[in-house]
PDB file of C-alpha atoms in Angstrom:
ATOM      1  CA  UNK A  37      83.599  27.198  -9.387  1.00  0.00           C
ATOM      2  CA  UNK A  38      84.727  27.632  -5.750  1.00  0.00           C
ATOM      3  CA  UNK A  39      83.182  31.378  -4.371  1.00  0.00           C
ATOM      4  CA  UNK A  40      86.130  33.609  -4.425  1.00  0.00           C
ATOM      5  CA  UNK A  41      88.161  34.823  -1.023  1.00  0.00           C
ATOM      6  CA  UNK A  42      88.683  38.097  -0.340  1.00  0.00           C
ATOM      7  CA  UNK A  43      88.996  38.273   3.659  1.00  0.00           C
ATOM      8  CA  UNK A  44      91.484  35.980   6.564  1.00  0.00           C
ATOM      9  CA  UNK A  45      92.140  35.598   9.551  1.00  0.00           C
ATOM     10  CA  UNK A  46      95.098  34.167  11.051  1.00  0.00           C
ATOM     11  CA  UNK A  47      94.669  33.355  14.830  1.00  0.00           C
ATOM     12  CA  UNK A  48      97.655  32.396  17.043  1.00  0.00           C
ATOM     13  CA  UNK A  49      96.612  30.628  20.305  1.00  0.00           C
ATOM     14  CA  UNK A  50      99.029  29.490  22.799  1.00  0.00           C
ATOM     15  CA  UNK A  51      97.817  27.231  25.605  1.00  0.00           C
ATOM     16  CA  UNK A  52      98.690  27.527  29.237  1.00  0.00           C
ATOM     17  CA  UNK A  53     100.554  24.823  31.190  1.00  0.00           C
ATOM     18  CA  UNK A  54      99.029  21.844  31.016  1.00  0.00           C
ATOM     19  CA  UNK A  55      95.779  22.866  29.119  1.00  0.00           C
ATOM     20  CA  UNK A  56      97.509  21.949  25.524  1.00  0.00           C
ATOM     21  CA  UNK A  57      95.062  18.717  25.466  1.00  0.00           C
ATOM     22  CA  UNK A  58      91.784  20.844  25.901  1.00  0.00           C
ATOM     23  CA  UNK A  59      93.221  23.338  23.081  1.00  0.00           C
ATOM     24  CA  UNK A  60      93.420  20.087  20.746  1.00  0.00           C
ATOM     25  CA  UNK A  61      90.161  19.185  22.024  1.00  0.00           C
ATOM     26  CA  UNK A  62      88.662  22.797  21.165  1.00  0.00           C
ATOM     27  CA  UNK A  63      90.506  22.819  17.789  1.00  0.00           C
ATOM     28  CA  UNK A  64      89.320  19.339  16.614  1.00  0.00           C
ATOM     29  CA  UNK A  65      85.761  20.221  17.411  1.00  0.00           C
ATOM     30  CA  UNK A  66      85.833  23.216  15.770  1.00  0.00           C
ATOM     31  CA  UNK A  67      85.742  21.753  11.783  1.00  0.00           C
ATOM     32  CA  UNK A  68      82.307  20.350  12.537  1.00  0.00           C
ATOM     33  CA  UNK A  69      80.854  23.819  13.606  1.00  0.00           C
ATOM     34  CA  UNK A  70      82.597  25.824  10.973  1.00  0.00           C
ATOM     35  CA  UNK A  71      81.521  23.600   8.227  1.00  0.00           C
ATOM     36  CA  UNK A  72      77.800  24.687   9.248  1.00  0.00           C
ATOM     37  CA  UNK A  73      78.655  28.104   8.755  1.00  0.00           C
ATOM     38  CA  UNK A  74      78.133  29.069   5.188  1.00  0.00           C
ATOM     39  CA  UNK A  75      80.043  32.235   5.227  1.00  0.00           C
ATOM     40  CA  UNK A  76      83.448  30.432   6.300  1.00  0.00           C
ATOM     41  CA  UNK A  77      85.024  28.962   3.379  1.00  0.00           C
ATOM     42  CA  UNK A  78      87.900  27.441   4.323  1.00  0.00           C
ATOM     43  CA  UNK A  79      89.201  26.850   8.187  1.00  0.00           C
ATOM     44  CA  UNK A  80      92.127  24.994   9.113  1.00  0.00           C
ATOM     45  CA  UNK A  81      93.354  24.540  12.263  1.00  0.00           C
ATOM     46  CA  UNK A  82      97.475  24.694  13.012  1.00  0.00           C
ATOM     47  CA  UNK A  83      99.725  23.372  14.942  1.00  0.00           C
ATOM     48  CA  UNK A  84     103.197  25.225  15.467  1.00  0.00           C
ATOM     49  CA  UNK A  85     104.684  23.738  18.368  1.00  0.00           C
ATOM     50  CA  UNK A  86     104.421  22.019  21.371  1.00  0.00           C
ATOM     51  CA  UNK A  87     101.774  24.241  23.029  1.00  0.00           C
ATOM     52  CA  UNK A  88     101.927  26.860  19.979  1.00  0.00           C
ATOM     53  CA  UNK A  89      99.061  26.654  17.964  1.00  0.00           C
ATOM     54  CA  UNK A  90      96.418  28.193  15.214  1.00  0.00           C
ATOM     55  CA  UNK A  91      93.504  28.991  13.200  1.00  0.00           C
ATOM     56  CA  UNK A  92      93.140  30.121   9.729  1.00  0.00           C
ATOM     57  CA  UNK A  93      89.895  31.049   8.265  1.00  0.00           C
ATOM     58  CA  UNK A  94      88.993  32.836   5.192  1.00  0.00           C
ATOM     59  CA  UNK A  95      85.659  34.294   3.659  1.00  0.00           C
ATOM     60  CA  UNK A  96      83.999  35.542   0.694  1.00  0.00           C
ATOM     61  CA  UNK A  97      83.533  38.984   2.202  1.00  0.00           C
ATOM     62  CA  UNK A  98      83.406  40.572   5.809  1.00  0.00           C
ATOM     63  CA  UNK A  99      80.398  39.813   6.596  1.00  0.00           C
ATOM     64  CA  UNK A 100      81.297  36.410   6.653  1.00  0.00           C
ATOM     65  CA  UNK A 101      84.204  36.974   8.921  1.00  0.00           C
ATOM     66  CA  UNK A 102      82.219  38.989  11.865  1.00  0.00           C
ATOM     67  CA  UNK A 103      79.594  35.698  11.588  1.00  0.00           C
ATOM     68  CA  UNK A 104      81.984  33.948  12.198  1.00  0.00           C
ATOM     69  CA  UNK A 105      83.456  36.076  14.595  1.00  0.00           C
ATOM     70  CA  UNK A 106      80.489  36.143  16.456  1.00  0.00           C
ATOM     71  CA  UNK A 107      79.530  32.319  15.901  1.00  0.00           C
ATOM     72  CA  UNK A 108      79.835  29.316  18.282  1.00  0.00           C
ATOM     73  CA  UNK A 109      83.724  28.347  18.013  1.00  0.00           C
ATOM     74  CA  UNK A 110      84.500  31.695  19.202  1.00  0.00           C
ATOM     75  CA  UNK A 111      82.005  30.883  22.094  1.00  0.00           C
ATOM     76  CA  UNK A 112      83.174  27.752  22.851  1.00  0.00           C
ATOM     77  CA  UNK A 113      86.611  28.149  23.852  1.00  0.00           C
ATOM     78  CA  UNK A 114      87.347  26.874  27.003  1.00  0.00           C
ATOM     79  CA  UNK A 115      87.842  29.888  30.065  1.00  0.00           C
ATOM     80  CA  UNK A 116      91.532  29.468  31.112  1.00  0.00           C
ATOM     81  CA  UNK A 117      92.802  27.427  28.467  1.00  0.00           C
ATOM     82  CA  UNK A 118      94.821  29.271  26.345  1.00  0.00           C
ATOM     83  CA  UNK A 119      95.988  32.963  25.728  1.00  0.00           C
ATOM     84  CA  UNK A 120      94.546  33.780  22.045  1.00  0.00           C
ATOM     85  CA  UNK A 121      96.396  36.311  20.440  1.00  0.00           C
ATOM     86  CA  UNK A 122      94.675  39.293  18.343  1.00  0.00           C
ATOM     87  CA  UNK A 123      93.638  38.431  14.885  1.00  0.00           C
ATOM     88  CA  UNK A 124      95.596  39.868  12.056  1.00  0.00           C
ATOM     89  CA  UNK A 125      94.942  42.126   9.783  1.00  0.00           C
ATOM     90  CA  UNK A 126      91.873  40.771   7.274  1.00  0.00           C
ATOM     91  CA  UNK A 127      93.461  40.866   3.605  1.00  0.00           C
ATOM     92  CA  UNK A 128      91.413  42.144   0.649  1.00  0.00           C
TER      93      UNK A 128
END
């Protein structure tokens, strides 16, 4: 049976001028490194428009979420790529 979710996050990130290729890039590494993190259960990442895109991530609990959080996608955005909007609300 697949561990139950009871916490999301919904990230919008829009990338600057020109840097929409090294969002993609950032985006399409990040599956590998989330799949190492056990607390992450699902992560998908979004596109919504032409430089207009997202991440949505969901965990069993919140500690799972701030390990993420505090993980190596997070780390590994590229400075000056993109203008990340706040997370939303988690959901119980």
């Amino acid at each position: 049976m697949a561990e139950p979710v009871t916490v999301g996050l919904l990230v919008r990130i829009e990338a600057l001028p020109g840097r929409e290729g090294d969002v993609e890039n950032f985006l399409q590494q990040g599956l590998g490194i989330v799949e190492q993190e056990p607390g992450t259960v699902r992560w998908f990442a979004l596109r919504f428009g032409p430089s207009s895109f997202g991440i949505y991530d969901a965990f069993p609990d919140d500690s799972g979420r701030q390990a993420h959080l505090s993980g190596q996608v997070a780390s590994r955005r590229t400075p000056g790529s993109c203008s990340p909007s706040r997370p939303s609300n988690p959901w119980t």
